[in-house]
Short mmCIF file of C-alpha atoms and ligand atoms in Angstrom, two decimals:
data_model
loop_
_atom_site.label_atom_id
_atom_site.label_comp_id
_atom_site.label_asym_id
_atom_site.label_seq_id
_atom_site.Cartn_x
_atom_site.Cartn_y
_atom_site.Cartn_z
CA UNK E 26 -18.49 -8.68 4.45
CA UNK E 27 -16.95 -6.41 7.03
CA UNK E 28 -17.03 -2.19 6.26
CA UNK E 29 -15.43 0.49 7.67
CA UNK E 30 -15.77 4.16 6.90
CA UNK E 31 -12.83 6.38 6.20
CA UNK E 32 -13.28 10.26 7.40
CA UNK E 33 -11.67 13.06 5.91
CA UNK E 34 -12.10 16.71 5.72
CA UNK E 35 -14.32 16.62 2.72
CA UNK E 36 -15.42 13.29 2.01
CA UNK E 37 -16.12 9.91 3.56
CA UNK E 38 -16.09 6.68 2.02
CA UNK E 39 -16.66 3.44 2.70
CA UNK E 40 -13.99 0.12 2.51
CA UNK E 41 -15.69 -3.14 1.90
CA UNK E 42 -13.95 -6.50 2.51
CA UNK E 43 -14.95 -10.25 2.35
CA UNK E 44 -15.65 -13.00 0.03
CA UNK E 45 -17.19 -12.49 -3.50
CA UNK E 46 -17.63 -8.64 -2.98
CA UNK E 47 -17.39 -7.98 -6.28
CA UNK E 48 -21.02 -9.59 -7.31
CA UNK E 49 -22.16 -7.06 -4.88
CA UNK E 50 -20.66 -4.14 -6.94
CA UNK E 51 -24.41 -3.22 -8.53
CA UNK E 52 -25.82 -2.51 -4.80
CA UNK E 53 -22.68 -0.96 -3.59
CA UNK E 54 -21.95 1.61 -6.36
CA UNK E 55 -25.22 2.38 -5.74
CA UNK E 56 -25.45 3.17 -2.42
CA UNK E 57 -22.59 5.84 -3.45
CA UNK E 58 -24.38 7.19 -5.99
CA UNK E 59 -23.25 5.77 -8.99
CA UNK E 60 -26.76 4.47 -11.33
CA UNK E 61 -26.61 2.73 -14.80
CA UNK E 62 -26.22 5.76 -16.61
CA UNK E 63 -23.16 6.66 -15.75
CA UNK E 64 -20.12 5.31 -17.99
CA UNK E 65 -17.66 3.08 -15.58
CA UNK E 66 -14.12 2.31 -17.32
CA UNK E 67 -11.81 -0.37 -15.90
CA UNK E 68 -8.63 -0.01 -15.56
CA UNK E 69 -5.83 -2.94 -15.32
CA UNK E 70 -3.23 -4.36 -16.07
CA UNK E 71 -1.64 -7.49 -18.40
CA UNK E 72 -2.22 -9.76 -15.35
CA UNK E 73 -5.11 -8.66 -13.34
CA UNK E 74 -7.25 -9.00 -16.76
CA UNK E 75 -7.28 -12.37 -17.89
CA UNK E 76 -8.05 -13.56 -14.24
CA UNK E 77 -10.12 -10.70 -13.20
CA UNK E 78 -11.06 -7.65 -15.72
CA UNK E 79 -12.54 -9.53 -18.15
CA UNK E 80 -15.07 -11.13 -16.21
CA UNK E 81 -16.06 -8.07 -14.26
CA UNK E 82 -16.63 -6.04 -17.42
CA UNK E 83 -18.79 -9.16 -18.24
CA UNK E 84 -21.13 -8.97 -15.39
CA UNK E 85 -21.30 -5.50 -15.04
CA UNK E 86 -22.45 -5.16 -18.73
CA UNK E 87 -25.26 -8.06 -18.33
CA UNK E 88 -26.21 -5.65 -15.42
CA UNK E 89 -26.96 -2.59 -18.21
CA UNK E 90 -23.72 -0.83 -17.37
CA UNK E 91 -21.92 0.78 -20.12
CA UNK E 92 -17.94 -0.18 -18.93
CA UNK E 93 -14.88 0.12 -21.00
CA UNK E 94 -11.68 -1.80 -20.13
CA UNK E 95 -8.10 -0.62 -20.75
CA UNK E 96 -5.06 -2.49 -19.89
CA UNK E 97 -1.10 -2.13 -19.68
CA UNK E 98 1.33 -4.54 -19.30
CA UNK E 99 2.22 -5.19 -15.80
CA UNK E 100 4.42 -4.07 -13.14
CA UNK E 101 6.41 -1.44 -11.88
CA UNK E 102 7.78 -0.28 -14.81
CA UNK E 103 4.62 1.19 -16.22
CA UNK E 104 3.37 3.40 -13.87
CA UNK E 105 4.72 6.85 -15.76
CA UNK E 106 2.94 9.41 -17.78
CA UNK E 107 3.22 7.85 -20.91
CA UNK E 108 1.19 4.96 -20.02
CA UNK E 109 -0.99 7.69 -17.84
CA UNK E 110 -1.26 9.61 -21.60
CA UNK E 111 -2.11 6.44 -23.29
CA UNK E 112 -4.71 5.34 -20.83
CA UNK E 113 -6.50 8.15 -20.95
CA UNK E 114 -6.49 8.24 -24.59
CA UNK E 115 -8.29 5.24 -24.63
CA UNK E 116 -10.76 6.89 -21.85
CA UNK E 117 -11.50 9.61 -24.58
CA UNK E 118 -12.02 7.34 -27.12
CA UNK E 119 -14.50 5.72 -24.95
CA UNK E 120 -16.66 8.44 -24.20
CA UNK E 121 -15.88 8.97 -20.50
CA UNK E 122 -17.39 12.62 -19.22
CA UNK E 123 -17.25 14.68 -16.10
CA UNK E 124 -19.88 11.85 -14.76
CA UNK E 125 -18.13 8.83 -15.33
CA UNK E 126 -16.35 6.57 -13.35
CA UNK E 127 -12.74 5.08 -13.20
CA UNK E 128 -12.87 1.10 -11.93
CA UNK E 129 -9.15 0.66 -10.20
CA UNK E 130 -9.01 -3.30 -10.71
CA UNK E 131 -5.35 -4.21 -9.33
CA UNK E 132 -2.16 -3.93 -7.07
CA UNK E 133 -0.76 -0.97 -5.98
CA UNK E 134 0.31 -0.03 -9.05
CA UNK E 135 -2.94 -0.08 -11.14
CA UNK E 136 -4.41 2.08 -7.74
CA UNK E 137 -2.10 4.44 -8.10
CA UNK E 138 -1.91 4.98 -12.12
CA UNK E 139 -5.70 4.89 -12.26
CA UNK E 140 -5.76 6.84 -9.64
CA UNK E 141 -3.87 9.33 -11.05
CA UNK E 142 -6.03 9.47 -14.55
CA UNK E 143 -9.12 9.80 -12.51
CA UNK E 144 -7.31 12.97 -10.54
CA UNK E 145 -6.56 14.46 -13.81
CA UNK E 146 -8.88 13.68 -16.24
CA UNK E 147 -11.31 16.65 -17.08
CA UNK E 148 -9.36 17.92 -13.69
CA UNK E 149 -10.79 14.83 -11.98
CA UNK E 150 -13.77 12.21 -12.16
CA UNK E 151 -14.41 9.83 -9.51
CA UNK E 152 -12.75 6.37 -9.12
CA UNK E 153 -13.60 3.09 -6.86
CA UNK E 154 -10.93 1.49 -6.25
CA UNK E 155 -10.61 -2.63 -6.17
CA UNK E 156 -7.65 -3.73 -4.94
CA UNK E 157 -6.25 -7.39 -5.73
CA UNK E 158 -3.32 -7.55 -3.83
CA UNK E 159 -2.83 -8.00 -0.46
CA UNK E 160 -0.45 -4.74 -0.49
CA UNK E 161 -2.84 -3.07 -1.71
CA UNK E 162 -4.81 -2.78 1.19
CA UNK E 163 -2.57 -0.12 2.04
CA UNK E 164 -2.04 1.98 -1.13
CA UNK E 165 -5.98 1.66 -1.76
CA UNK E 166 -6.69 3.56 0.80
CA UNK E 167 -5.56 7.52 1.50
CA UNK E 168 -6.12 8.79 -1.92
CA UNK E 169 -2.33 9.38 -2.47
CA UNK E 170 -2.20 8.60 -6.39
CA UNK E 171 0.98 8.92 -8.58
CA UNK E 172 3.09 7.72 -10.99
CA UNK E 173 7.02 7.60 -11.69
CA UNK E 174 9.66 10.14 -12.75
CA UNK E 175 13.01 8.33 -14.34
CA UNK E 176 14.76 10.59 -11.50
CA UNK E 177 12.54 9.08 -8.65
CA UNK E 178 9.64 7.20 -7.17
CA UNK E 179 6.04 8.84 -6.84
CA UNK E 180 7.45 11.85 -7.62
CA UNK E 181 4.33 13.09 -10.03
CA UNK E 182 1.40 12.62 -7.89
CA UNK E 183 -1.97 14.15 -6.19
CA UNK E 184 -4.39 13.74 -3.80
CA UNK E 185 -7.86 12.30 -4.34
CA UNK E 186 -9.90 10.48 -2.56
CA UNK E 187 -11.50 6.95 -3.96
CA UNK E 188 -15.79 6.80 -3.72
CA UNK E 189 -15.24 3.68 -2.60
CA UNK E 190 -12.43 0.83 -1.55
CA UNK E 191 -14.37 -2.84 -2.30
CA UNK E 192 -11.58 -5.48 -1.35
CA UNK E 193 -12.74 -9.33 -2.59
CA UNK E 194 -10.41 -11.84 -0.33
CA UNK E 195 -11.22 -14.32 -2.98
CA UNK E 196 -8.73 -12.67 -5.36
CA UNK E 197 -5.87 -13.27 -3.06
CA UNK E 198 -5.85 -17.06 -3.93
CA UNK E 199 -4.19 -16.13 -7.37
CA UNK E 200 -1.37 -13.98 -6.10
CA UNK E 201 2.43 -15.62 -6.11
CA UNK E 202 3.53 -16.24 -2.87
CA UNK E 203 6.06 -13.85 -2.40
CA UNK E 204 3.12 -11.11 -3.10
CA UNK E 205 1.35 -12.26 0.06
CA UNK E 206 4.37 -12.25 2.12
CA UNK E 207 5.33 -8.87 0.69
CA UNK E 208 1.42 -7.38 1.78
CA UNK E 209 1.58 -9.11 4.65
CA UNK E 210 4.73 -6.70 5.93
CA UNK E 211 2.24 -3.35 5.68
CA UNK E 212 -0.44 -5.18 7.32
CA UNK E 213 2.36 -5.63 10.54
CA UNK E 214 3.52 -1.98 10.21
CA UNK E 215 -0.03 -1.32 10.57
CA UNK E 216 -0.02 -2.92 13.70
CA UNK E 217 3.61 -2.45 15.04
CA UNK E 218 2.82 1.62 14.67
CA UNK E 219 -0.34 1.45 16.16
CA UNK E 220 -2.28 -1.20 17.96
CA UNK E 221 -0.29 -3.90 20.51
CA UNK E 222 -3.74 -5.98 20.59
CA UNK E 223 -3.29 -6.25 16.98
CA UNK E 224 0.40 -7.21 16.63
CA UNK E 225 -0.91 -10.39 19.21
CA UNK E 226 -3.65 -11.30 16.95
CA UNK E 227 -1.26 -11.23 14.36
CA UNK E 228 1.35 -13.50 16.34
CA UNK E 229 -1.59 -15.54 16.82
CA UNK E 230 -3.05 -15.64 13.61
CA UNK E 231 0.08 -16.10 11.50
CA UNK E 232 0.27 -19.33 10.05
CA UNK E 233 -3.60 -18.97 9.06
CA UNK E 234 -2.74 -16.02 6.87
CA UNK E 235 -0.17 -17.37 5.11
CA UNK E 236 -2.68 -20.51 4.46
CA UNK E 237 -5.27 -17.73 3.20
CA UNK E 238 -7.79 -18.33 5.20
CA UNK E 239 -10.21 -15.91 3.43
CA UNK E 240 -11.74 -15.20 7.43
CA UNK E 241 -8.36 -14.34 9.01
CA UNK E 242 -7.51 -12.04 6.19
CA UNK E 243 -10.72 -10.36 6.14
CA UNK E 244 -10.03 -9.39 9.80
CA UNK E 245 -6.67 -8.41 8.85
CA UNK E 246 -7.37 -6.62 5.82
CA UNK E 247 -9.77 -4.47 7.86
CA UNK E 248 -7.49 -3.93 10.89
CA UNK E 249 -4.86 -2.75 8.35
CA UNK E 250 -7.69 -0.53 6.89
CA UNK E 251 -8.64 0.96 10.08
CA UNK E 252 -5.33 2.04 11.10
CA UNK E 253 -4.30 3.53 7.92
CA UNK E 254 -7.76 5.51 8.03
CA UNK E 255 -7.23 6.52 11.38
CA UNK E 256 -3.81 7.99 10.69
CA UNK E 257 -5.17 9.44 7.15
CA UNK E 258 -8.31 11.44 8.80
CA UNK E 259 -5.94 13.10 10.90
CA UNK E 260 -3.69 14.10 8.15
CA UNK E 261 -4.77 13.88 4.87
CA UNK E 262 -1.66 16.11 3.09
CA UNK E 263 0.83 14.21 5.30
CA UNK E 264 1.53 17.33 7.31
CA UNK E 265 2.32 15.52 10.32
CA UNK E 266 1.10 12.14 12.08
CA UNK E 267 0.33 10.72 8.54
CA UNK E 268 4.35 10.47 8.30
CA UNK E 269 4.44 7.15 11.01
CA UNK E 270 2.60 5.76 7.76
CA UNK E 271 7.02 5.51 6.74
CA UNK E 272 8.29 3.06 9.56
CA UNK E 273 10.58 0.61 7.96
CA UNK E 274 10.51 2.52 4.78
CA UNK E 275 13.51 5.20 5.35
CA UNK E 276 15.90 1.96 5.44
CA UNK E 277 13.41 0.26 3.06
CA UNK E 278 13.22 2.74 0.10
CA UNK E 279 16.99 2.87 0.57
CA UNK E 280 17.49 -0.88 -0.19
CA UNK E 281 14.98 -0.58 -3.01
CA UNK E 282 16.73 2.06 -4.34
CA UNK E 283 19.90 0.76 -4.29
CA UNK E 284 18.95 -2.44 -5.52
CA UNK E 285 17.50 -0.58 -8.49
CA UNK E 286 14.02 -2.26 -7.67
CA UNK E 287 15.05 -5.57 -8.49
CA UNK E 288 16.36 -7.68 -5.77
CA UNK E 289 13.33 -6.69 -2.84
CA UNK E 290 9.83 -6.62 -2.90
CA UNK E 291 8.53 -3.37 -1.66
CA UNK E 292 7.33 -4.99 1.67
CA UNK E 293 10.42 -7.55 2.09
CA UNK E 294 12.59 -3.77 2.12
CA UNK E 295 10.08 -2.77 4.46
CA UNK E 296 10.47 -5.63 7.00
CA UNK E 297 14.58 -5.31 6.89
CA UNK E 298 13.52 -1.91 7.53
CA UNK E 299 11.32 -2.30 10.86
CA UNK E 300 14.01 -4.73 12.00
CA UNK E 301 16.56 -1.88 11.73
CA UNK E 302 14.05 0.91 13.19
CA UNK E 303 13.41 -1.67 15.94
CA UNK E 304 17.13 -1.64 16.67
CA UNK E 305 17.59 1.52 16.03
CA UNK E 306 14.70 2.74 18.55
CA UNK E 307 16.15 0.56 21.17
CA UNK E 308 20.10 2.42 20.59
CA UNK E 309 18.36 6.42 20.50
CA UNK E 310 14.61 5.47 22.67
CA UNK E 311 16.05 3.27 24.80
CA UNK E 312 13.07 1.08 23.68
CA UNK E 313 13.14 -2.68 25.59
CA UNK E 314 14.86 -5.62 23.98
CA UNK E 315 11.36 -7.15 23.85
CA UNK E 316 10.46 -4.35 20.95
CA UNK E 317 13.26 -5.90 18.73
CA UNK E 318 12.32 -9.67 19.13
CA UNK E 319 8.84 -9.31 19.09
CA UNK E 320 9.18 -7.23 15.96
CA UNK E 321 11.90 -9.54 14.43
CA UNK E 322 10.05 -12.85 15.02
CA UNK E 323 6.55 -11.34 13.76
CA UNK E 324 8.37 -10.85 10.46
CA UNK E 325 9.99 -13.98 10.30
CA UNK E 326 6.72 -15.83 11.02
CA UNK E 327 5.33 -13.77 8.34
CA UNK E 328 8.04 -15.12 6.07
CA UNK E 329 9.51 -12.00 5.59
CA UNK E 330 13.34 -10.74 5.44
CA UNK E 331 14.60 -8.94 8.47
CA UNK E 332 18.40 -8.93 7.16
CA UNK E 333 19.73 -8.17 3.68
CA UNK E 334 22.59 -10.45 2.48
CA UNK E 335 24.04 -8.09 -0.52
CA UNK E 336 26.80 -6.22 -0.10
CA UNK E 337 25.41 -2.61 -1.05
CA UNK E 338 27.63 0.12 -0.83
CA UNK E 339 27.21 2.16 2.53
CA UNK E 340 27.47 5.64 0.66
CA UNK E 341 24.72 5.08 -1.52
CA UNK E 342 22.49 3.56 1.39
CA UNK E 343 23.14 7.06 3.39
CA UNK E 344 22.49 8.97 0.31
CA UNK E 345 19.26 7.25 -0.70
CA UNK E 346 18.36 7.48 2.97
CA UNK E 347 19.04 11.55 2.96
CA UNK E 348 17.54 12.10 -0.49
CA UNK E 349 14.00 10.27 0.61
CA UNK E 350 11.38 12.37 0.52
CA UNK E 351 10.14 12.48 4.12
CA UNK E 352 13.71 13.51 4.75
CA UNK E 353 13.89 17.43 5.15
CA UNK E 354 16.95 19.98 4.99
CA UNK E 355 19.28 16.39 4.10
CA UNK E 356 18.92 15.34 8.36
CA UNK E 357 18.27 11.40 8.54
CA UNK E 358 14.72 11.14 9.76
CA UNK E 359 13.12 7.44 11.03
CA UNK E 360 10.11 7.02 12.59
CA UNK E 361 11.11 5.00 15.74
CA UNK E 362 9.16 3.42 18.19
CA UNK E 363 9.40 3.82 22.32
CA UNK E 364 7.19 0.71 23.13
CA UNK E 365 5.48 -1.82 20.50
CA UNK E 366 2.47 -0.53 19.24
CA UNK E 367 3.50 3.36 19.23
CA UNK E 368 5.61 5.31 17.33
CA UNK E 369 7.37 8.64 16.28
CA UNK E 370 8.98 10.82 14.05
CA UNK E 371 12.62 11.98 15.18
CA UNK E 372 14.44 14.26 12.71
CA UNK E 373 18.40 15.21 13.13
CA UNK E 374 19.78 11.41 13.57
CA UNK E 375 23.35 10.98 13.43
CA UNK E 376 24.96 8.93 10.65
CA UNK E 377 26.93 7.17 12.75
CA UNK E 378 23.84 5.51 14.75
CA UNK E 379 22.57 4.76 11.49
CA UNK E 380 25.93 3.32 10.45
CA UNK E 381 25.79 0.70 13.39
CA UNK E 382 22.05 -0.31 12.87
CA UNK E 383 23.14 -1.33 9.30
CA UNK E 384 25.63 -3.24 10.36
CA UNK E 385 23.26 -5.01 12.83
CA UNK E 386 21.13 -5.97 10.05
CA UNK E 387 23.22 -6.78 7.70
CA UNK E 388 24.47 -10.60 7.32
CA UNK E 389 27.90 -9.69 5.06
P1 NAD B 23 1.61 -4.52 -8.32
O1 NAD B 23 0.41 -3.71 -8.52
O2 NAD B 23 2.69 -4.41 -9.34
O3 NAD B 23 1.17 -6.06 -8.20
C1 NAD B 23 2.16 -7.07 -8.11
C2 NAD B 23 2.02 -8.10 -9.24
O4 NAD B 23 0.92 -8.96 -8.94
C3 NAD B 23 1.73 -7.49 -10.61
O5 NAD B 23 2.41 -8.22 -11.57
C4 NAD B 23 0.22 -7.70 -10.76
O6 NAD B 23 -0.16 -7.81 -12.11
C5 NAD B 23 0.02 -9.00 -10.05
N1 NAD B 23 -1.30 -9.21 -9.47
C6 NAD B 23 -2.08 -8.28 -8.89
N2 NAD B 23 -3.16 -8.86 -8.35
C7 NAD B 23 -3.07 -10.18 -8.60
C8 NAD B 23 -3.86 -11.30 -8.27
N3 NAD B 23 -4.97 -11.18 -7.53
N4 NAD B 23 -3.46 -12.51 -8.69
C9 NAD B 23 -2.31 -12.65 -9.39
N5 NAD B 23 -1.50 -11.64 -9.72
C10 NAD B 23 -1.87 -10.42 -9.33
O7 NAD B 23 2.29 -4.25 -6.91
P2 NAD B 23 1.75 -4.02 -5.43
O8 NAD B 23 2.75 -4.66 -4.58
O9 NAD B 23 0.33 -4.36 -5.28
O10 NAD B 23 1.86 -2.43 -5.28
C11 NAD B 23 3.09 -1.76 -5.34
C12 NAD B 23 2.84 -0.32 -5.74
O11 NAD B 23 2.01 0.28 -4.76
C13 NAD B 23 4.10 0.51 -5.83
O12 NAD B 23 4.10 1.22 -7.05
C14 NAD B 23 3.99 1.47 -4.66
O13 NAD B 23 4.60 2.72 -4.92
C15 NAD B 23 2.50 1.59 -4.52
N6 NAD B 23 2.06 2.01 -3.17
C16 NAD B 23 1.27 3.11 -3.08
C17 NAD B 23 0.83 3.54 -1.83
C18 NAD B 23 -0.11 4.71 -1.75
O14 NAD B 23 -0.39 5.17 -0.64
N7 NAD B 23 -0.62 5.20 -2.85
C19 NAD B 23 1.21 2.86 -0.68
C20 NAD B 23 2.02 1.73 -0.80
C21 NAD B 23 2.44 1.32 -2.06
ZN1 ZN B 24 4.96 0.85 1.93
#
């Protein structure tokens, strides 16, 4: 098991990663304070459950805990305030108090509507959260928790901190392929925005991820970990650095959008979207050739799209791209990237770069 520590202003709080983790959950919640008599409630979804939640509440009982379990049907669709109202019902009806614990067992979704019931109920109780997707690595950790608005994405959120991040590699083995592929394009942003020695391991290490080895993505997990706690102790509200967290995802949230969340994984729209910052940092940065192909063939090795085939409207692309939240006073703002392995935030791009970087990554 390999842990890190993240620091921020008021808290710190430790990620665990590695095999069979979760048997380890007695010692570990105890080492952050959490004894017997405090009530722990899981929360899941229709998935995670069967393969996962079920057997966790198990153990965790035979170890004298007192742990609910509540459950919503998964995916993307459910993370909005009336599932948030209904789960927390059932955390009344269970008993939880000021002193109990919320058990985040899931993808990013289950992280962040969990989340968001621990930062609300009885104006927040603390939460652990244990990621099961390989994405998840990324939204577990930062303590941004939210749910959906029908007019937009995350737009009903808060900030709070997990106790604890315990990550169990093992899990990974169930996910559908396309889920690994899709984590595996944060784990690269990771790297691209931060750490060259990283984006070679990765290079290196590529086809062993996709295999699973359960040691490579340990190491990868936690390298992804490290950078997004870096980035997060410097700016926990997203006042300033934490916004390099958005590479790939101004063109990314775009195609999502316009695809009405159907046609793209969250991380495949995120690799089309480095490819097109890539391009788009060599046309304004004058960033070497070498950024593009490096960045292109990482994401290809990692299985991952780096052009979109559809035909999707230009308008709407521009709009969705103006209307993203990062974006401020309507100017087009990408993080770009000078050489690989460092990046920044440029405001006031003009459309008409944009225009041709679309085109480059487009295949109509
Ligand atoms: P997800 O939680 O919907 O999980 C994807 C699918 O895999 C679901 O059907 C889930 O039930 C299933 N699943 C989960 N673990 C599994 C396992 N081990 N085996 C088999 N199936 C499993 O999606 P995701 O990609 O993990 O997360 C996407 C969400 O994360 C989005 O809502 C996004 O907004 C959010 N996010 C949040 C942050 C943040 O900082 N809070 C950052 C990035 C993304
Ligand atoms: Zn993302």
């Amino acid at each position: 098991m390999r842990t890190l520590t993240v620091n921020t202003s008021n808290q710190c709080y430790p990620i665990h990663i590695g095999r069979g983790t979760y048997q380890m959950l007695p010692r570990l919640m105890k080492e952050v304070g959490v004894e017997k008599d405090r009530k722990l409630m899981v929360i899941t979804d229709s998935s995670v459950a069967p393969l996962y939640g079920q057997s966790l509440q198990a153990s965790l009982r035979a170890e004298g805990y007192q742990v609910g379990m509540t459950v919503f049907p998964a995916g993307e669709e459910s993370k909005n305030l009336s599932v948030v109202e209904r789960v927390i019902g059932d955390c009344l009806q269970f008993g939880l108090d000021r002193s109990s614990v919320v058990l985040a067992l899931g993808g990013g979704v289950v992280g962040d509507l969990a989340g968001f019931v621990a930062a609300t109920y009885m104006r927040g109780i603390p939460f652990i959260q244990l990621p099961t997707t390989l994405l998840a690595h990324d939204s577990s950790v930062g303590g941004k928790v939210g749910v959906n608005h029908a007019l937009g994405k995350n737009y009903i959120g808060a900030f709070h901190q997990p106790l604890m991040v315990v990550f169990d590699v093992d899990v990974l083995r169930s996910l559908p392929a396309r889920q690994v592929h899709s984590g595996l394009a944060e784990v690269a942003k990771h790297a691209l925005i931060w750490d060259v020695s990283f984006v070679e391991w990765l290079e290196a290490h590529a086809e062993e991820l996709l295999a699973l080895s359960p040691e490579r993505l340990t190491e990868a997990i936690f390298r992804g970990c490290e950078v997004k706690s870096a980035v997060v102790s410097q700016d926990e509200k997203e006042l300033g650095i934490r916004s390099i967290l958005n590479y790939g995802h101004t063109i990314g949230h775009a195609l999502e959008a316009v695809s009405g969340y159907r046609v793209y994984t969250h991380g495949e729209a995120v690799a089309i979207g480095m490819a097109g910052a890539s391009r788009l940092s060599a046309r304004l940065l004058g960033a070497p050739g070498e950024l593009v192909d490096r960045t292109e063939q990482l994401l290809r090795r990692l299985r991952l799209p780096i052009r979109y085939a559809e035909n999707w409207p230009l308008p709407a692309l521009l709009e969705a791209m103006k209307k993203d939240k990062k974006a401020r006073g309507g100017q087009y703002t990408f993080v770009l990237s000078r050489k690989l392995g460092q990046v920044e935030t440029v405001r006031g791009i003009e459309e008409a770069e944009i225009v041709q970087t679309l085109k480059e990554i487009s295949t109509q």
